[in-house]
C-alpha angles and dihedrals in degrees: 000000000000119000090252086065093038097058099057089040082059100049098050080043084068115045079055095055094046090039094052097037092052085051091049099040097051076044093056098043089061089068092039102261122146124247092255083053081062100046092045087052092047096042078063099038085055086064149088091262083072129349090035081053101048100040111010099170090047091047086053091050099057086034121044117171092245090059090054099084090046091058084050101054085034092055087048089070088051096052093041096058088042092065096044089062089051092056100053091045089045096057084045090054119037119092134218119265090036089102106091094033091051089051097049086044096056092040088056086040091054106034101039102054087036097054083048088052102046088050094046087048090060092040091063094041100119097013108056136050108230102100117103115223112265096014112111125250084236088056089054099039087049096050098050089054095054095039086060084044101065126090120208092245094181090043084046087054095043087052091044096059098034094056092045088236086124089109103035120090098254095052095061096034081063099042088055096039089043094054108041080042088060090042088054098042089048095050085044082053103052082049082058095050095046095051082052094052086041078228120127078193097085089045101048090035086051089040098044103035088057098055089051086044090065107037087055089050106046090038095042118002092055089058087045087059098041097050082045092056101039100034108125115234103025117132123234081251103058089039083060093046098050089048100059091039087053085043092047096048086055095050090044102054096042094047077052101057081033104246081126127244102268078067102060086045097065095045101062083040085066092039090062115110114237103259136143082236095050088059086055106055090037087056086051105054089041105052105066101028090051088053088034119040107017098074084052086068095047091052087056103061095047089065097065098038111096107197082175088085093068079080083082100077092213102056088045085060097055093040083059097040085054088055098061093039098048088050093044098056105041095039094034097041095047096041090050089045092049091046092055094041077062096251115153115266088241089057098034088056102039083049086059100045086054088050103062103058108112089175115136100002102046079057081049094055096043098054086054092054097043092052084044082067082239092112129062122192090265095060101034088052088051084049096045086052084057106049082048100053100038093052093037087059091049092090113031091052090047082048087050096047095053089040081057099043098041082056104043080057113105116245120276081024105142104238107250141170131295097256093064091057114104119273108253098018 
Protein backbone atom coordinates (compact mmCIF):
# COMPACT_ATOMS: atom_id res chain seq x y z
CA UNK A 1 0.00 0.00 0.00
CA UNK A 2 1.25 3.81 -0.77
CA UNK A 3 1.15 6.08 1.72
CA UNK A 4 -1.93 7.91 -0.06
CA UNK A 5 -3.95 4.57 0.64
CA UNK A 6 -2.40 4.12 3.86
CA UNK A 7 -3.48 7.35 5.31
CA UNK A 8 -7.44 7.00 4.83
CA UNK A 9 -7.12 2.84 5.98
CA UNK A 10 -5.53 4.55 9.44
CA UNK A 11 -7.64 6.66 9.99
CA UNK A 12 -11.06 4.13 9.69
CA UNK A 13 -8.56 1.66 11.94
CA UNK A 14 -8.98 3.92 14.25
CA UNK A 15 -12.53 5.07 14.74
CA UNK A 16 -12.94 1.36 15.20
CA UNK A 17 -10.55 1.12 17.67
CA UNK A 18 -11.84 4.08 19.54
CA UNK A 19 -15.57 2.92 18.73
CA UNK A 20 -14.98 -0.97 20.18
CA UNK A 21 -12.61 0.00 23.28
CA UNK A 22 -15.27 2.77 24.61
CA UNK A 23 -17.95 -0.20 24.33
CA UNK A 24 -15.62 -2.53 26.22
CA UNK A 25 -14.49 -0.42 28.44
CA UNK A 26 -18.19 1.03 29.73
CA UNK A 27 -18.72 -2.78 29.53
CA UNK A 28 -16.08 -3.45 31.67
CA UNK A 29 -16.85 -0.59 34.41
CA UNK A 30 -20.19 -2.23 35.07
CA UNK A 31 -18.30 -5.31 36.63
CA UNK A 32 -15.60 -2.95 38.36
CA UNK A 33 -12.92 -3.16 36.14
CA UNK A 34 -10.67 -0.27 35.49
CA UNK A 35 -10.47 1.68 31.91
CA UNK A 36 -6.86 -0.09 30.99
CA UNK A 37 -9.18 -4.07 31.93
CA UNK A 38 -11.41 -2.77 28.75
CA UNK A 39 -8.83 -1.86 26.54
CA UNK A 40 -6.88 -5.07 27.25
CA UNK A 41 -10.25 -7.06 26.42
CA UNK A 42 -10.89 -4.95 23.09
CA UNK A 43 -7.34 -4.96 21.93
CA UNK A 44 -8.30 -9.05 21.84
CA UNK A 45 -11.67 -8.79 20.66
CA UNK A 46 -10.10 -6.74 17.64
CA UNK A 47 -8.34 -9.87 16.77
CA UNK A 48 -8.32 -12.76 15.18
CA UNK A 49 -9.32 -14.50 18.18
CA UNK A 50 -12.58 -12.84 17.50
CA UNK A 51 -13.29 -10.42 15.29
CA UNK A 52 -10.62 -12.02 12.65
CA UNK A 53 -13.01 -15.57 13.47
CA UNK A 54 -16.42 -14.22 13.07
CA UNK A 55 -15.96 -12.09 10.19
CA UNK A 56 -12.38 -12.70 8.54
CA UNK A 57 -12.89 -10.62 5.21
CA UNK A 58 -14.25 -7.83 7.15
CA UNK A 59 -11.15 -8.12 9.84
CA UNK A 60 -8.60 -7.88 6.48
CA UNK A 61 -10.28 -5.06 5.31
CA UNK A 62 -9.83 -2.64 8.51
CA UNK A 63 -6.23 -4.42 8.99
CA UNK A 64 -4.36 -4.89 6.55
CA UNK A 65 -0.91 -6.08 7.26
CA UNK A 66 0.62 -2.86 5.88
CA UNK A 67 -1.32 -0.88 8.40
CA UNK A 68 0.21 -3.16 11.34
CA UNK A 69 3.71 -1.22 11.91
CA UNK A 70 1.91 2.04 11.87
CA UNK A 71 -0.63 0.74 15.22
CA UNK A 72 2.41 -0.12 16.68
CA UNK A 73 4.29 3.10 16.40
CA UNK A 74 0.91 4.76 16.93
CA UNK A 75 0.27 2.81 20.20
CA UNK A 76 4.26 3.92 21.34
CA UNK A 77 3.06 7.51 21.71
CA UNK A 78 0.27 6.24 23.84
CA UNK A 79 2.47 4.27 26.23
CA UNK A 80 5.07 6.92 26.35
CA UNK A 81 3.02 9.41 27.47
CA UNK A 82 1.45 6.86 29.89
CA UNK A 83 4.22 6.51 31.50
CA UNK A 84 5.01 9.98 31.64
CA UNK A 85 2.23 10.52 33.41
CA UNK A 86 3.35 7.54 35.95
CA UNK A 87 6.71 9.24 36.64
CA UNK A 88 5.66 12.25 37.53
CA UNK A 89 2.67 10.58 40.00
CA UNK A 90 4.90 8.41 41.18
CA UNK A 91 7.60 11.24 42.50
CA UNK A 92 4.27 13.10 43.97
CA UNK A 93 3.27 9.87 45.82
CA UNK A 94 5.81 7.84 47.26
CA UNK A 95 6.76 8.39 50.84
CA UNK A 96 9.71 8.33 52.54
CA UNK A 97 10.76 5.00 54.39
CA UNK A 98 9.18 2.92 51.57
CA UNK A 99 12.92 2.25 50.06
CA UNK A 100 14.21 -1.06 51.75
CA UNK A 101 10.88 -2.55 51.91
CA UNK A 102 10.29 -1.82 48.26
CA UNK A 103 13.57 -3.47 47.45
CA UNK A 104 13.06 -6.53 49.41
CA UNK A 105 9.32 -6.53 47.83
CA UNK A 106 10.44 -6.48 44.11
CA UNK A 107 13.05 -8.71 44.74
CA UNK A 108 10.42 -11.12 46.18
CA UNK A 109 8.12 -9.92 43.18
CA UNK A 110 10.97 -10.88 40.51
CA UNK A 111 12.77 -13.99 41.92
CA UNK A 112 10.01 -15.81 43.27
CA UNK A 113 7.41 -16.04 39.94
CA UNK A 114 10.61 -16.39 37.70
CA UNK A 115 12.08 -19.21 39.45
CA UNK A 116 8.25 -20.76 39.08
CA UNK A 117 8.46 -19.99 35.18
CA UNK A 118 11.54 -21.18 34.38
CA UNK A 119 10.50 -24.78 36.38
CA UNK A 120 7.50 -24.98 34.95
CA UNK A 121 9.50 -24.18 31.11
CA UNK A 122 11.56 -27.24 31.55
CA UNK A 123 8.67 -29.12 32.88
CA UNK A 124 6.67 -28.71 29.37
CA UNK A 125 9.65 -29.30 27.29
CA UNK A 126 8.54 -32.43 25.37
CA UNK A 127 5.04 -32.24 26.25
CA UNK A 128 3.90 -29.25 25.28
CA UNK A 129 4.03 -27.15 22.00
CA UNK A 130 5.23 -23.64 22.87
CA UNK A 131 9.17 -23.83 21.85
CA UNK A 132 10.15 -22.20 18.70
CA UNK A 133 12.74 -24.36 16.40
CA UNK A 134 16.30 -23.38 16.98
CA UNK A 135 15.60 -21.31 20.36
CA UNK A 136 17.06 -23.09 23.48
CA UNK A 137 15.13 -24.65 26.02
CA UNK A 138 17.13 -22.18 28.44
CA UNK A 139 15.69 -18.92 26.03
CA UNK A 140 12.49 -20.05 26.48
CA UNK A 141 12.71 -21.02 29.91
CA UNK A 142 14.34 -17.43 30.64
CA UNK A 143 11.79 -15.47 28.92
CA UNK A 144 8.81 -17.01 30.50
CA UNK A 145 10.30 -16.22 33.92
CA UNK A 146 10.69 -13.17 33.35
CA UNK A 147 7.47 -12.80 31.50
CA UNK A 148 5.65 -14.03 35.02
CA UNK A 149 8.12 -11.64 36.67
CA UNK A 150 7.05 -8.54 35.39
CA UNK A 151 4.17 -6.02 37.11
CA UNK A 152 1.88 -3.42 34.67
CA UNK A 153 3.46 -0.21 36.35
CA UNK A 154 1.65 1.95 34.53
CA UNK A 155 -1.87 -0.49 35.12
CA UNK A 156 -0.65 -0.58 39.02
CA UNK A 157 -0.58 3.45 38.83
CA UNK A 158 -4.08 3.76 36.82
CA UNK A 159 -5.68 1.50 39.63
CA UNK A 160 -3.96 3.46 42.31
CA UNK A 161 -5.46 6.74 41.44
CA UNK A 162 -8.54 5.58 40.40
CA UNK A 163 -9.22 3.88 43.50
CA UNK A 164 -7.88 7.24 45.79
CA UNK A 165 -5.31 4.85 47.57
CA UNK A 166 -2.35 7.57 46.22
CA UNK A 167 -1.89 8.69 49.70
CA UNK A 168 -2.42 5.32 51.83
CA UNK A 169 0.69 3.00 52.66
CA UNK A 170 0.01 0.44 50.45
CA UNK A 171 -0.35 2.56 47.68
CA UNK A 172 3.06 3.83 47.83
CA UNK A 173 4.49 0.94 48.93
CA UNK A 174 3.00 -0.45 45.10
CA UNK A 175 3.87 2.41 43.10
CA UNK A 176 8.10 1.94 44.57
CA UNK A 177 8.15 -1.92 44.44
CA UNK A 178 6.27 -1.73 40.84
CA UNK A 179 8.69 0.38 39.43
CA UNK A 180 12.17 -0.88 40.60
CA UNK A 181 10.27 -4.68 39.75
CA UNK A 182 9.82 -3.50 36.04
CA UNK A 183 13.61 -1.90 36.05
CA UNK A 184 14.86 -5.15 37.11
CA UNK A 185 12.52 -7.53 34.60
CA UNK A 186 13.44 -5.31 31.74
CA UNK A 187 17.04 -5.44 32.41
CA UNK A 188 16.48 -9.39 32.96
CA UNK A 189 14.90 -9.08 29.62
CA UNK A 190 17.58 -7.27 27.55
CA UNK A 191 20.19 -10.48 29.35
CA UNK A 192 17.69 -12.74 27.65
CA UNK A 193 17.90 -11.20 24.60
CA UNK A 194 21.51 -11.06 24.54
CA UNK A 195 22.02 -15.12 25.45
CA UNK A 196 19.34 -15.55 22.17
CA UNK A 197 21.32 -13.48 19.97
CA UNK A 198 24.55 -15.36 21.58
CA UNK A 199 25.65 -11.58 21.76
CA UNK A 200 26.98 -9.87 25.53
CA UNK A 201 26.43 -6.28 23.07
CA UNK A 202 22.24 -5.79 23.80
CA UNK A 203 22.92 -6.44 27.73
CA UNK A 204 26.20 -3.89 28.38
CA UNK A 205 24.75 -1.36 25.86
CA UNK A 206 21.14 -1.67 28.09
CA UNK A 207 23.36 -1.72 31.51
CA UNK A 208 25.52 0.84 30.68
CA UNK A 209 23.16 3.41 28.51
CA UNK A 210 20.95 3.58 31.41
CA UNK A 211 23.40 4.60 33.85
CA UNK A 212 24.42 7.27 31.57
CA UNK A 213 20.64 7.91 31.00
CA UNK A 214 20.28 8.86 34.39
CA UNK A 215 23.08 10.53 35.24
CA UNK A 216 22.30 12.99 32.08
CA UNK A 217 19.11 13.34 33.24
CA UNK A 218 19.38 13.96 36.73
CA UNK A 219 22.68 16.24 36.11
CA UNK A 220 21.25 18.05 32.95
CA UNK A 221 17.98 17.28 31.93
CA UNK A 222 16.60 18.15 35.29
CA UNK A 223 18.05 21.66 34.88
CA UNK A 224 16.50 21.58 30.99
CA UNK A 225 12.92 21.03 32.64
CA UNK A 226 13.20 23.09 35.08
CA UNK A 227 14.38 25.98 33.07
CA UNK A 228 11.52 24.87 30.77
CA UNK A 229 8.65 25.19 33.89
CA UNK A 230 9.77 28.18 35.56
CA UNK A 231 11.22 30.36 32.27
CA UNK A 232 9.53 33.63 32.23
CA UNK A 233 7.87 34.49 29.07
CA UNK A 234 7.17 31.05 27.53
CA UNK A 235 4.00 30.47 26.33
CA UNK A 236 1.91 27.46 27.42
CA UNK A 237 2.72 26.32 23.68
CA UNK A 238 6.75 26.29 23.59
CA UNK A 239 6.73 24.89 27.08
CA UNK A 240 4.76 22.05 25.40
CA UNK A 241 7.08 21.84 22.58
CA UNK A 242 10.11 21.65 24.46
CA UNK A 243 8.44 18.85 26.74
CA UNK A 244 7.70 16.41 24.30
CA UNK A 245 10.78 17.05 22.66
CA UNK A 246 12.53 16.48 26.20
CA UNK A 247 10.08 13.46 26.53
CA UNK A 248 10.89 12.22 22.98
CA UNK A 249 14.49 12.44 23.34
CA UNK A 250 13.99 10.04 26.65
CA UNK A 251 12.06 7.66 25.03
CA UNK A 252 14.55 7.75 21.94
CA UNK A 253 17.94 7.10 23.62
CA UNK A 254 16.66 4.32 26.05
CA UNK A 255 14.50 2.14 22.90
CA UNK A 256 18.07 2.52 21.41
CA UNK A 257 20.09 0.91 24.01
CA UNK A 258 16.99 -1.18 24.26
CA UNK A 259 15.57 -0.38 27.77
CA UNK A 260 12.75 0.31 25.87
CA UNK A 261 10.95 3.80 25.45
CA UNK A 262 8.19 3.64 28.37
CA UNK A 263 11.50 3.74 30.37
CA UNK A 264 12.90 6.83 29.30
CA UNK A 265 9.40 8.25 29.81
CA UNK A 266 9.22 7.75 33.55
CA UNK A 267 12.21 8.89 34.11
CA UNK A 268 11.89 12.23 32.95
CA UNK A 269 8.46 11.96 34.62
CA UNK A 270 10.27 11.70 37.54
CA UNK A 271 12.66 14.14 36.41
CA UNK A 272 9.84 16.83 36.25
CA UNK A 273 10.07 19.68 39.01
CA UNK A 274 6.88 19.96 41.23
CA UNK A 275 5.08 22.96 39.71
CA UNK A 276 1.43 23.97 39.05
CA UNK A 277 2.69 24.30 35.57
CA UNK A 278 4.29 20.99 35.51
CA UNK A 279 0.67 19.35 36.31
CA UNK A 280 -0.41 21.00 33.57
CA UNK A 281 1.74 19.98 30.90
CA UNK A 282 1.85 16.81 32.15
CA UNK A 283 -2.05 16.82 31.94
CA UNK A 284 -1.63 17.87 28.57
CA UNK A 285 0.47 15.48 27.10
CA UNK A 286 -1.29 12.96 28.78
CA UNK A 287 -4.92 13.56 27.95
CA UNK A 288 -5.22 12.86 24.11
CA UNK A 289 -2.78 10.65 23.68
CA UNK A 290 -4.27 8.33 26.82
CA UNK A 291 -8.05 8.37 24.89
CA UNK A 292 -6.09 8.34 21.33
CA UNK A 293 -3.06 6.21 20.94
CA UNK A 294 -3.11 3.42 24.08
CA UNK A 295 -6.11 1.04 22.64
CA UNK A 296 -3.76 1.00 19.17
CA UNK A 297 -1.46 -0.84 21.08
CA UNK A 298 -3.72 -2.93 22.32
CA UNK A 299 -4.84 -3.61 19.29
CA UNK A 300 -1.85 -4.45 18.57
CA UNK A 301 -1.34 -6.63 20.37
CA UNK A 302 -4.70 -8.43 19.67
CA UNK A 303 -3.62 -8.99 16.26
CA UNK A 304 -0.92 -11.10 16.97
CA UNK A 305 -2.48 -13.03 19.86
CA UNK A 306 -4.23 -16.77 18.47
CA UNK A 307 -6.74 -18.01 21.33
CA UNK A 308 -7.51 -20.76 18.66
CA UNK A 309 -4.42 -22.81 20.04
CA UNK A 310 -6.14 -23.54 23.38
CA UNK A 311 -7.76 -26.25 21.09
CA UNK A 312 -4.34 -28.29 21.90
CA UNK A 313 -5.12 -29.52 25.53
CA UNK A 314 -1.96 -29.34 26.37
CA UNK A 315 -1.17 -25.90 25.62
CA UNK A 316 -4.54 -24.92 27.38
CA UNK A 317 -2.94 -26.67 30.59
CA UNK A 318 0.15 -24.72 30.69
CA UNK A 319 -1.50 -21.65 29.83
CA UNK A 320 -3.51 -22.37 33.07
CA UNK A 321 -0.73 -23.59 35.06
CA UNK A 322 0.98 -20.18 34.12
CA UNK A 323 -2.01 -18.48 35.51
CA UNK A 324 -1.72 -19.79 39.07
CA UNK A 325 1.90 -19.52 39.09
CA UNK A 326 2.10 -16.67 37.98
CA UNK A 327 -0.44 -15.61 40.64
CA UNK A 328 1.25 -17.57 43.27
CA UNK A 329 4.55 -16.13 42.97
CA UNK A 330 3.94 -12.42 42.48
CA UNK A 331 1.01 -12.25 45.02
CA UNK A 332 2.50 -14.87 47.35
CA UNK A 333 6.22 -13.67 47.16
CA UNK A 334 5.35 -9.68 47.75
CA UNK A 335 2.85 -10.23 50.27
CA UNK A 336 5.49 -12.72 52.32
CA UNK A 337 8.32 -10.03 51.74
CA UNK A 338 6.05 -7.14 52.95
CA UNK A 339 4.94 -9.15 55.96
CA UNK A 340 8.82 -9.78 57.16
CA UNK A 341 9.87 -6.44 56.41
CA UNK A 342 6.81 -5.81 59.51
CA UNK A 343 4.30 -4.34 57.26
CA UNK A 344 0.47 -4.81 58.42
CA UNK A 345 -1.32 -7.91 56.88
CA UNK A 346 -3.79 -5.58 55.33
CA UNK A 347 -1.10 -3.92 53.75
CA UNK A 348 1.16 -7.01 53.17
CA UNK A 349 -1.95 -8.74 51.20
CA UNK A 350 -3.44 -5.70 49.23
CA UNK A 351 0.62 -5.13 48.09
CA UNK A 352 0.43 -8.24 46.76
CA UNK A 353 -2.77 -8.00 45.03
CA UNK A 354 -1.20 -4.65 43.18
CA UNK A 355 1.66 -6.62 42.36
CA UNK A 356 0.39 -9.00 40.46
CA UNK A 357 -1.17 -7.10 37.69
CA UNK A 358 1.03 -7.91 34.18
CA UNK A 359 -1.43 -5.90 32.23
CA UNK A 360 0.15 -3.48 29.59
CA UNK A 361 3.93 -4.34 30.09
CA UNK A 362 3.85 -8.10 30.16
CA UNK A 363 2.00 -7.30 26.36
CA UNK A 364 4.96 -5.13 26.06
CA UNK A 365 7.30 -7.74 26.71
CA UNK A 366 5.58 -10.35 24.50
CA UNK A 367 5.49 -8.42 21.47
CA UNK A 368 9.24 -8.00 21.97
CA UNK A 369 9.70 -11.42 22.17
CA UNK A 370 7.48 -12.34 19.33
CA UNK A 371 9.30 -9.79 16.85
CA UNK A 372 12.91 -11.40 18.61
CA UNK A 373 11.74 -14.47 16.84
CA UNK A 374 11.82 -16.09 20.86
CA UNK A 375 7.95 -16.38 20.99
CA UNK A 376 5.62 -18.49 18.74
CA UNK A 377 1.56 -18.01 18.73
CA UNK A 378 1.23 -20.77 21.17
CA UNK A 379 3.31 -19.13 23.83
CA UNK A 380 2.42 -15.58 23.31
CA UNK A 381 -1.41 -16.66 23.53
CA UNK A 382 -0.48 -18.75 27.23
CA UNK A 383 1.19 -15.59 28.16
CA UNK A 384 -1.72 -13.18 26.91
CA UNK A 385 -4.07 -15.35 29.09
CA UNK A 386 -1.93 -14.47 31.66
CA UNK A 387 -1.54 -10.89 31.42
CA UNK A 388 -5.80 -11.08 31.16
CA UNK A 389 -6.52 -12.98 34.04
CA UNK A 390 -4.00 -11.57 36.40
CA UNK A 391 -5.10 -7.87 35.71
CA UNK A 392 -8.74 -8.80 35.46
CA UNK A 393 -8.42 -10.23 39.21
CA UNK A 394 -6.59 -6.71 40.50
CA UNK A 395 -9.91 -5.13 41.37
CA UNK A 396 -12.17 -7.30 42.35
CA UNK A 397 -9.74 -8.77 45.01
CA UNK A 398 -8.83 -5.13 46.23
CA UNK A 399 -13.00 -4.73 46.16
CA UNK A 400 -13.14 -7.94 48.19
CA UNK A 401 -10.57 -6.96 50.65
CA UNK A 402 -12.25 -3.62 51.58
CA UNK A 403 -15.36 -5.25 51.47
CA UNK A 404 -13.38 -7.81 54.50
CA UNK A 405 -11.96 -5.49 56.27
CA UNK A 406 -15.15 -2.69 56.24
CA UNK A 407 -17.18 -5.87 57.76
CA UNK A 408 -14.46 -7.53 60.61
CA UNK A 409 -14.74 -3.31 62.19
CA UNK A 410 -16.73 -3.05 65.17
CA UNK A 411 -19.68 -1.19 64.91
CA UNK A 412 -19.60 2.67 65.31
CA UNK A 413 -15.96 2.08 64.23
CA UNK A 414 -15.10 5.16 61.89
CA UNK A 415 -13.95 3.36 58.16
CA UNK A 416 -10.15 3.89 57.75
CA UNK A 417 -7.34 2.84 55.66
CA UNK A 418 -6.00 0.10 55.27
CA UNK A 419 -3.09 0.75 57.23
CA UNK A 420 -5.09 1.17 60.47
CA UNK A 421 -6.47 -1.99 60.13
CA UNK A 422 -4.83 -4.85 62.64
CA UNK A 423 -1.65 -6.79 61.46
CA UNK A 424 -2.71 -10.34 60.58
CA UNK A 425 -6.63 -9.65 60.24
Amino acid sequence: MTPTELAPAFFIAAVVILLVCRLVVLVAGRFGQPPVVGEMIAGVVLGPSLFGLVAPDASDAVFPPELIPMLYVAGQIGLVALMFHAGYAFRAHAGRGLAGTAVAVSSAGVVVPLLLGVGLTFAAHGRVDIFVPGVSVWVTAAFVGVALAITAFPMLARIITERGLSGTRHGSLSLASGATDDAAAWLLLAGVLSVASEKTGPVIKALGGSLLFVAVLFLLGRRLLAWIVTRPGLSDETRLLFTVAVLFCGAWFTDTIQLYAVFGAFCVGLAMPRHETSERLVRTVQGVTQVVFVPMFFTYSGLNTRFDVFTDPAVMVFGAACVVLAALGKFGGCWAAARLCGEPGPVAVRVGALMNARGLMQLIALNIGLSAGIVGDELFAALVLVALVTTVMTAPVLSWLDRRDAGSRPAGEPAGSAETVPAGS
